[in-house]
Coordinates of C-alpha atoms in Angstrom, one line a residue:
Chain G
M1 CA 30.3 7.8 16.2
K2 CA 26.6 8.2 16.2
V3 CA 24.9 9.1 12.9
Q4 CA 21.4 10.6 13.2
V5 CA 19.4 9.4 10.2
V6 CA 15.6 9.7 10.8
E7 CA 14.6 8.3 7.5
S8 CA 11.9 5.8 6.6
V9 CA 13.2 2.3 5.9
L10 CA 10.9 2.5 2.9
K11 CA 12.6 5.7 1.7
A12 CA 13.9 3.8 -1.3
N13 CA 10.5 2.4 -2.1
D14 CA 8.9 5.9 -1.7
A15 CA 11.5 7.5 -3.9
I16 CA 10.8 5.0 -6.7
A17 CA 7.0 5.5 -6.2
A18 CA 7.4 9.2 -6.6
T19 CA 9.3 8.7 -9.9
I20 CA 6.6 6.3 -11.1
R21 CA 3.9 8.9 -10.1
Q22 CA 5.6 11.6 -12.2
Q23 CA 6.2 9.3 -15.1
I24 CA 2.6 8.1 -15.2
Q25 CA 1.1 11.6 -14.8
A26 CA 3.4 13.0 -17.5
A27 CA 2.0 10.3 -19.8
G28 CA -1.5 11.5 -19.1
V29 CA -2.5 8.2 -17.5
L30 CA -4.6 7.6 -14.4
A31 CA -3.2 4.9 -12.2
L32 CA -5.2 3.0 -9.7
N33 CA -4.0 0.5 -7.1
F34 CA -6.6 -2.2 -6.4
T35 CA -6.3 -4.0 -3.0
S36 CA -8.5 -6.5 -1.3
A37 CA -8.5 -10.0 0.3
P38 CA -7.8 -12.8 -2.1
G39 CA -11.0 -13.7 -4.0
S40 CA -12.9 -10.5 -3.6
G41 CA -13.3 -10.1 -7.3
K42 CA -10.5 -7.7 -8.4
T43 CA -9.8 -9.5 -11.7
T44 CA -13.4 -10.0 -12.6
L45 CA -14.0 -6.3 -11.8
L46 CA -11.1 -5.3 -14.1
E47 CA -12.3 -7.5 -16.9
K48 CA -15.8 -6.0 -16.8
T49 CA -14.4 -2.4 -16.3
I50 CA -12.0 -2.5 -19.2
T51 CA -14.6 -4.0 -21.5
A52 CA -17.2 -1.4 -20.5
L53 CA -14.8 1.5 -20.8
G54 CA -14.5 0.6 -24.5
A55 CA -12.0 0.8 -27.2
E56 CA -11.6 4.6 -26.9
N57 CA -10.2 4.2 -23.4
R58 CA -7.2 1.9 -23.7
C59 CA -6.2 0.3 -20.5
A60 CA -2.9 -1.3 -19.3
V61 CA -2.8 -3.6 -16.3
L62 CA 0.0 -4.7 -14.0
V63 CA -1.1 -7.8 -12.0
G64 CA 0.7 -9.0 -8.9
D65 CA 0.4 -12.5 -7.6
L66 CA 2.8 -14.8 -5.7
Q67 CA 2.5 -17.4 -8.5
T68 CA 0.8 -18.1 -11.8
T69 CA -0.1 -15.9 -14.8
R70 CA -3.8 -16.8 -14.5
D71 CA -5.0 -13.3 -13.8
A72 CA -2.9 -11.8 -16.7
E73 CA -4.3 -14.5 -19.0
R74 CA -7.9 -13.6 -18.0
L75 CA -7.2 -9.9 -18.7
A76 CA -5.3 -10.4 -21.9
D77 CA -8.4 -10.2 -24.1
A78 CA -9.8 -7.1 -22.6
A79 CA -6.8 -4.9 -21.9
A80 CA -4.6 -3.3 -24.4
Q81 CA -1.5 -4.5 -22.5
V82 CA -1.0 -6.7 -19.5
V83 CA 2.1 -7.5 -17.5
Q84 CA 2.0 -10.2 -14.7
I85 CA 4.4 -9.7 -11.8
N86 CA 5.1 -12.8 -9.8
T87 CA 6.4 -11.8 -6.4
G88 CA 7.5 -15.4 -5.4
R89 CA 6.9 -15.1 -1.7
G90 CA 6.3 -11.3 -1.5
C91 CA 3.0 -10.6 0.1
H92 CA 2.5 -7.2 -1.7
L93 CA 3.7 -5.3 -4.7
S94 CA 6.6 -3.0 -4.2
A95 CA 7.4 0.2 -6.1
T96 CA 10.5 -1.6 -7.6
Q97 CA 8.3 -4.3 -9.0
V98 CA 5.8 -1.8 -10.4
S99 CA 8.7 0.1 -12.0
E100 CA 10.0 -3.0 -13.6
G101 CA 6.5 -3.8 -14.8
L102 CA 6.1 -0.3 -16.3
A103 CA 9.3 -0.8 -18.3
Q104 CA 7.5 -3.5 -20.2
L105 CA 4.5 -1.3 -21.0
D106 CA 4.2 1.4 -23.6
L107 CA 2.0 4.1 -22.1
T108 CA 1.4 5.9 -25.4
G109 CA -2.3 6.2 -25.9
I110 CA -3.1 4.5 -22.6
R111 CA -5.9 6.2 -20.5
Y112 CA -5.9 4.0 -17.4
L113 CA -3.3 1.9 -15.6
F114 CA -4.8 -0.6 -13.3
I115 CA -2.5 -2.1 -10.7
E116 CA -4.0 -5.3 -9.3
N117 CA -2.1 -5.8 -6.0
V118 CA -1.5 -9.2 -4.3
G119 CA -4.7 -10.3 -2.4
N120 CA -3.8 -9.3 1.1
M121 CA -5.5 -6.9 3.5
V122 CA -2.5 -6.1 5.6
C123 CA 0.8 -5.5 3.8
P124 CA -0.3 -3.6 0.7
A125 CA -1.5 -0.7 2.9
G126 CA 2.0 0.3 3.7
F127 CA 3.5 0.5 0.2
D128 CA 3.2 3.4 -2.1
L129 CA 3.3 2.2 -5.7
G130 CA 3.1 5.6 -7.4
E131 CA -0.7 5.3 -7.9
A132 CA -3.0 8.3 -8.1
L133 CA -5.9 6.5 -6.4
R134 CA -6.4 3.5 -4.1
V135 CA -9.4 1.2 -4.6
V136 CA -10.3 -1.2 -1.8
L137 CA -12.6 -4.1 -2.6
L138 CA -14.6 -5.8 0.0
S139 CA -17.0 -8.7 -0.9
V140 CA -20.1 -9.9 0.7
P141 CA -18.9 -13.5 1.4
E142 CA -16.0 -12.1 3.5
G143 CA -18.4 -10.8 6.1
D144 CA -19.3 -7.3 7.3
D145 CA -16.6 -6.9 9.9
K146 CA -13.6 -6.4 7.7
V147 CA -13.5 -2.6 7.7
A148 CA -13.0 -2.7 11.5
K149 CA -10.6 -5.6 11.3
Y150 CA -8.3 -4.0 8.7
P151 CA -8.6 -0.3 9.4
T152 CA -5.2 0.7 7.9
L153 CA -6.2 -0.5 4.5
F154 CA -9.6 1.1 4.5
Q155 CA -8.3 4.4 6.0
A156 CA -6.2 5.0 2.9
A157 CA -8.8 4.2 0.3
D158 CA -10.1 6.8 -2.1
I159 CA -13.1 4.5 -3.0
I160 CA -14.4 1.3 -1.5
L161 CA -16.4 -1.2 -3.6
L162 CA -18.6 -3.7 -1.8
N163 CA -18.7 -6.5 -4.4
K164 CA -20.8 -9.6 -4.9
V165 CA -24.0 -7.8 -3.7
D166 CA -25.9 -10.4 -5.7
L167 CA -25.2 -12.7 -2.8
L168 CA -26.9 -10.5 -0.2
A169 CA -30.1 -12.5 -0.6
V170 CA -28.4 -15.7 0.5
L171 CA -25.8 -14.6 3.0
E172 CA -26.1 -12.8 6.3
F173 CA -24.4 -9.4 5.9
D174 CA -25.1 -6.2 7.8
R175 CA -24.5 -3.4 5.4
Q176 CA -25.2 -0.8 8.1
R177 CA -22.2 -2.1 10.0
V178 CA -19.9 -1.5 7.0
H179 CA -21.3 2.1 6.8
D180 CA -20.9 2.7 10.5
D181 CA -17.4 1.4 10.6
L182 CA -16.4 3.5 7.6
S183 CA -17.9 6.6 9.2
R184 CA -15.3 6.2 11.9
I185 CA -12.4 5.0 9.8
N186 CA -12.8 6.8 6.4
S187 CA -15.7 9.2 5.9
R188 CA -14.0 10.7 2.8
A189 CA -14.1 7.6 0.5
E190 CA -17.1 6.8 -1.5
L191 CA -18.7 3.4 -0.9
L192 CA -20.3 1.8 -3.9
E193 CA -22.2 -1.5 -3.9
I194 CA -21.6 -3.5 -7.0
S195 CA -21.7 -6.9 -8.5
A196 CA -18.9 -7.3 -11.0
Q197 CA -20.5 -10.5 -12.2
T198 CA -24.0 -9.3 -12.8
G199 CA -23.1 -5.7 -13.7
D200 CA -25.2 -4.2 -10.9
G201 CA -23.7 -0.8 -9.8
L202 CA -21.0 -1.0 -12.5
E203 CA -22.2 2.2 -14.2
Q204 CA -21.7 4.3 -11.0
W205 CA -18.2 2.9 -10.7
L206 CA -17.5 3.8 -14.3
Q207 CA -18.8 7.3 -13.8
W208 CA -16.5 7.7 -10.8
L209 CA -13.6 6.5 -12.8
R210 CA -14.3 8.8 -15.7
K211 CA -14.7 11.7 -13.4
Q212 CA -11.3 11.0 -11.8
A213 CA -9.7 10.8 -15.2
S214 CA -11.2 14.0 -16.3
D215 CA -10.3 15.7 -13.0
Q216 CA -6.7 14.6 -13.5
S217 CA -6.6 16.0 -17.1
S218 CA -7.9 19.4 -16.0
Chain K
M1 CA 7.1 -12.2 4.5
H2 CA 6.6 -8.5 5.3
E3 CA 9.1 -8.4 8.1
M4 CA 11.9 -9.9 5.9
F5 CA 11.2 -7.2 3.3
L6 CA 11.5 -4.5 5.9
A7 CA 14.6 -6.2 7.5
N8 CA 16.3 -6.3 4.2
A9 CA 15.4 -2.6 3.4
L10 CA 16.7 -1.6 6.9
L11 CA 20.0 -3.5 6.4
Q12 CA 20.6 -1.9 3.0
Q13 CA 19.9 1.5 4.4
V14 CA 22.2 0.8 7.4
L15 CA 25.1 -0.5 5.2
E16 CA 24.8 2.5 2.9
I17 CA 25.0 5.0 5.6
A18 CA 27.7 3.1 7.5
G19 CA 29.7 3.2 4.2
Q20 CA 29.1 6.9 3.8
H21 CA 30.5 7.6 7.3
D22 CA 33.3 5.1 7.1
L23 CA 32.2 3.0 10.0
E24 CA 34.3 0.0 10.7
T25 CA 31.3 -1.9 12.3
V26 CA 27.8 -1.0 13.3
E27 CA 27.3 -1.4 17.1
E28 CA 23.9 0.0 17.7
I29 CA 20.8 0.7 15.5
E30 CA 17.8 2.7 16.7
V31 CA 14.6 2.0 14.8
E32 CA 11.1 3.4 15.4
I33 CA 8.3 1.0 14.4
G34 CA 5.2 2.8 13.5
E35 CA 2.1 0.9 14.6
G36 CA 0.5 1.6 11.2
Q37 CA 3.0 -0.9 9.6
H38 CA 1.6 -3.8 11.6
V39 CA 5.1 -5.2 12.1
D40 CA 6.0 -7.8 14.7
P41 CA 9.2 -6.4 16.3
E42 CA 10.5 -9.9 17.2
A43 CA 10.1 -11.1 13.6
L44 CA 11.9 -8.0 12.3
A45 CA 14.8 -8.5 14.7
I46 CA 15.1 -12.2 13.8
G47 CA 15.0 -11.3 10.1
F48 CA 17.6 -8.6 10.5
E49 CA 19.9 -10.8 12.5
A50 CA 19.7 -13.5 9.8
L51 CA 20.3 -11.1 6.9
S52 CA 23.1 -9.1 8.5
Q53 CA 25.4 -12.0 9.2
D54 CA 28.7 -11.5 7.4
S55 CA 28.1 -7.7 7.2
L56 CA 29.3 -4.7 9.1
A57 CA 26.1 -4.9 11.1
A58 CA 26.4 -8.5 12.2
A59 CA 26.9 -7.8 15.9
A60 CA 24.8 -4.7 16.0
E61 CA 22.3 -4.2 18.8
L62 CA 18.9 -3.5 17.3
R63 CA 16.8 -1.2 19.5
L64 CA 13.2 -1.1 18.4
T65 CA 10.8 1.6 19.8
P66 CA 7.1 1.5 19.0
V67 CA 5.5 4.7 17.7
S68 CA 1.8 5.4 17.9
L69 CA -0.2 6.7 15.0
Q70 CA -0.7 10.5 14.8
A71 CA -3.2 12.1 12.5
R72 CA -4.2 15.5 11.2
C73 CA -7.9 16.0 10.4
R74 CA -8.2 17.2 6.8
E75 CA -11.5 19.0 7.6
C76 CA -10.4 21.1 10.7
E77 CA -6.6 20.5 11.0
T78 CA -6.9 19.1 14.5
L79 CA -4.0 16.8 15.5
F80 CA -5.0 13.6 17.3
A81 CA -4.0 10.1 18.1
P82 CA -6.3 7.7 16.4
E83 CA -7.0 4.5 18.1
L84 CA -7.0 1.7 15.5
L85 CA -10.7 1.4 15.4
S86 CA -11.3 5.0 14.8
F87 CA -9.9 7.8 12.7
S88 CA -12.7 10.1 13.7
C89 CA -11.5 13.6 14.5
P90 CA -12.3 14.4 18.2
S91 CA -13.2 17.9 17.1
C92 CA -15.4 17.6 14.1
R93 CA -16.1 13.8 14.0
Q94 CA -15.2 13.5 10.4
A95 CA -13.0 10.5 9.6
D96 CA -10.9 12.2 6.9
A97 CA -7.5 11.9 8.5
E98 CA -4.0 12.2 7.1
I99 CA -1.5 10.1 9.0
I100 CA 1.4 12.2 10.0
A101 CA 3.3 9.8 12.3
G102 CA 3.4 6.1 13.1
R103 CA 2.9 5.0 9.5
D104 CA 6.5 4.1 8.8
V105 CA 9.4 2.1 10.1
I106 CA 12.1 4.8 10.6
L107 CA 15.8 4.3 11.0
K108 CA 16.5 6.9 13.7
S109 CA 20.3 6.5 14.1
L110 CA 23.2 4.1 14.0
S111 CA 26.5 4.1 15.8
G112 CA 29.8 2.5 15.6
P113 CA 33.5 3.1 15.5
T114 CA 34.9 4.8 12.4
R115 CA 37.8 3.2 10.6
D116 CA 41.2 4.1 11.8
P117 CA 42.5 6.3 8.9
E118 CA 45.9 4.6 9.1
E119 CA 44.4 1.3 8.5
T120 CA 42.5 2.4 5.4
P121 CA 44.2 0.8 2.4

């Protein structure tokens, strides 16, 4: 007997992601999935973002790493709630893991849910976590060719943040190449240049965030 | 590793469907591997073989077919096949594309003998 199936192997993941999406939207929360290479500055960006958003915008964070609770510890002071997900050997977060993490959060009064994915420019691109928006970080020390080298990740981004621009003075980095590659891979996503460490460009990032939150509410 | 995650998800899906259709064993599994998943077919096959031992799918032949990316331009609705370096629409040149095929790993079909009803306890 031959059974025609024609279903994604990730159907189970996608179904859970859809449930997560509904749950988060019903709670009036804006959820963002942050992806990048390891060391691009996701955690520092989240620390600065949460602090700058202020007490009136309570934030919850789900952090994914293979090992350690270091990122969750760093964010514990700034965020209203933080849950660390250790994937063990998993190279990306899955919807199941996000769902389990969400079960440990109380979304009442939360404005933003930041999901910090495992540092990896390949695998996270293929997994829906139920987020509303995808943020991709790229940082100056990684080099200017990453957009072309990892097109699937950048193609799905809603916004791209070029971080560590304070290092442009000391590193060779061709910003035009990033713009050119993005124009062929994702011309829809905004590209913002920031330095999470110095705060350069942070206000534009916050304005974008606030606008997305208010667009979602309306 | 990524391929192990997918191999496990595929196995669970195969076993669930085999159970629903009362298959005695699974002899053949057809899978389409979308190029957007960046999956190494050999690694997927090895992972599946390892995970499926002692299951209904232990002796299944896994047939993997690659599928190219297909996209629809959100600006002008043109359908096109993006090459991995470019998602620019050939009509309007905007790179605002929705991937409509080649993004996923898809279980296309599975086959095997059904249980003999007289043998079912």
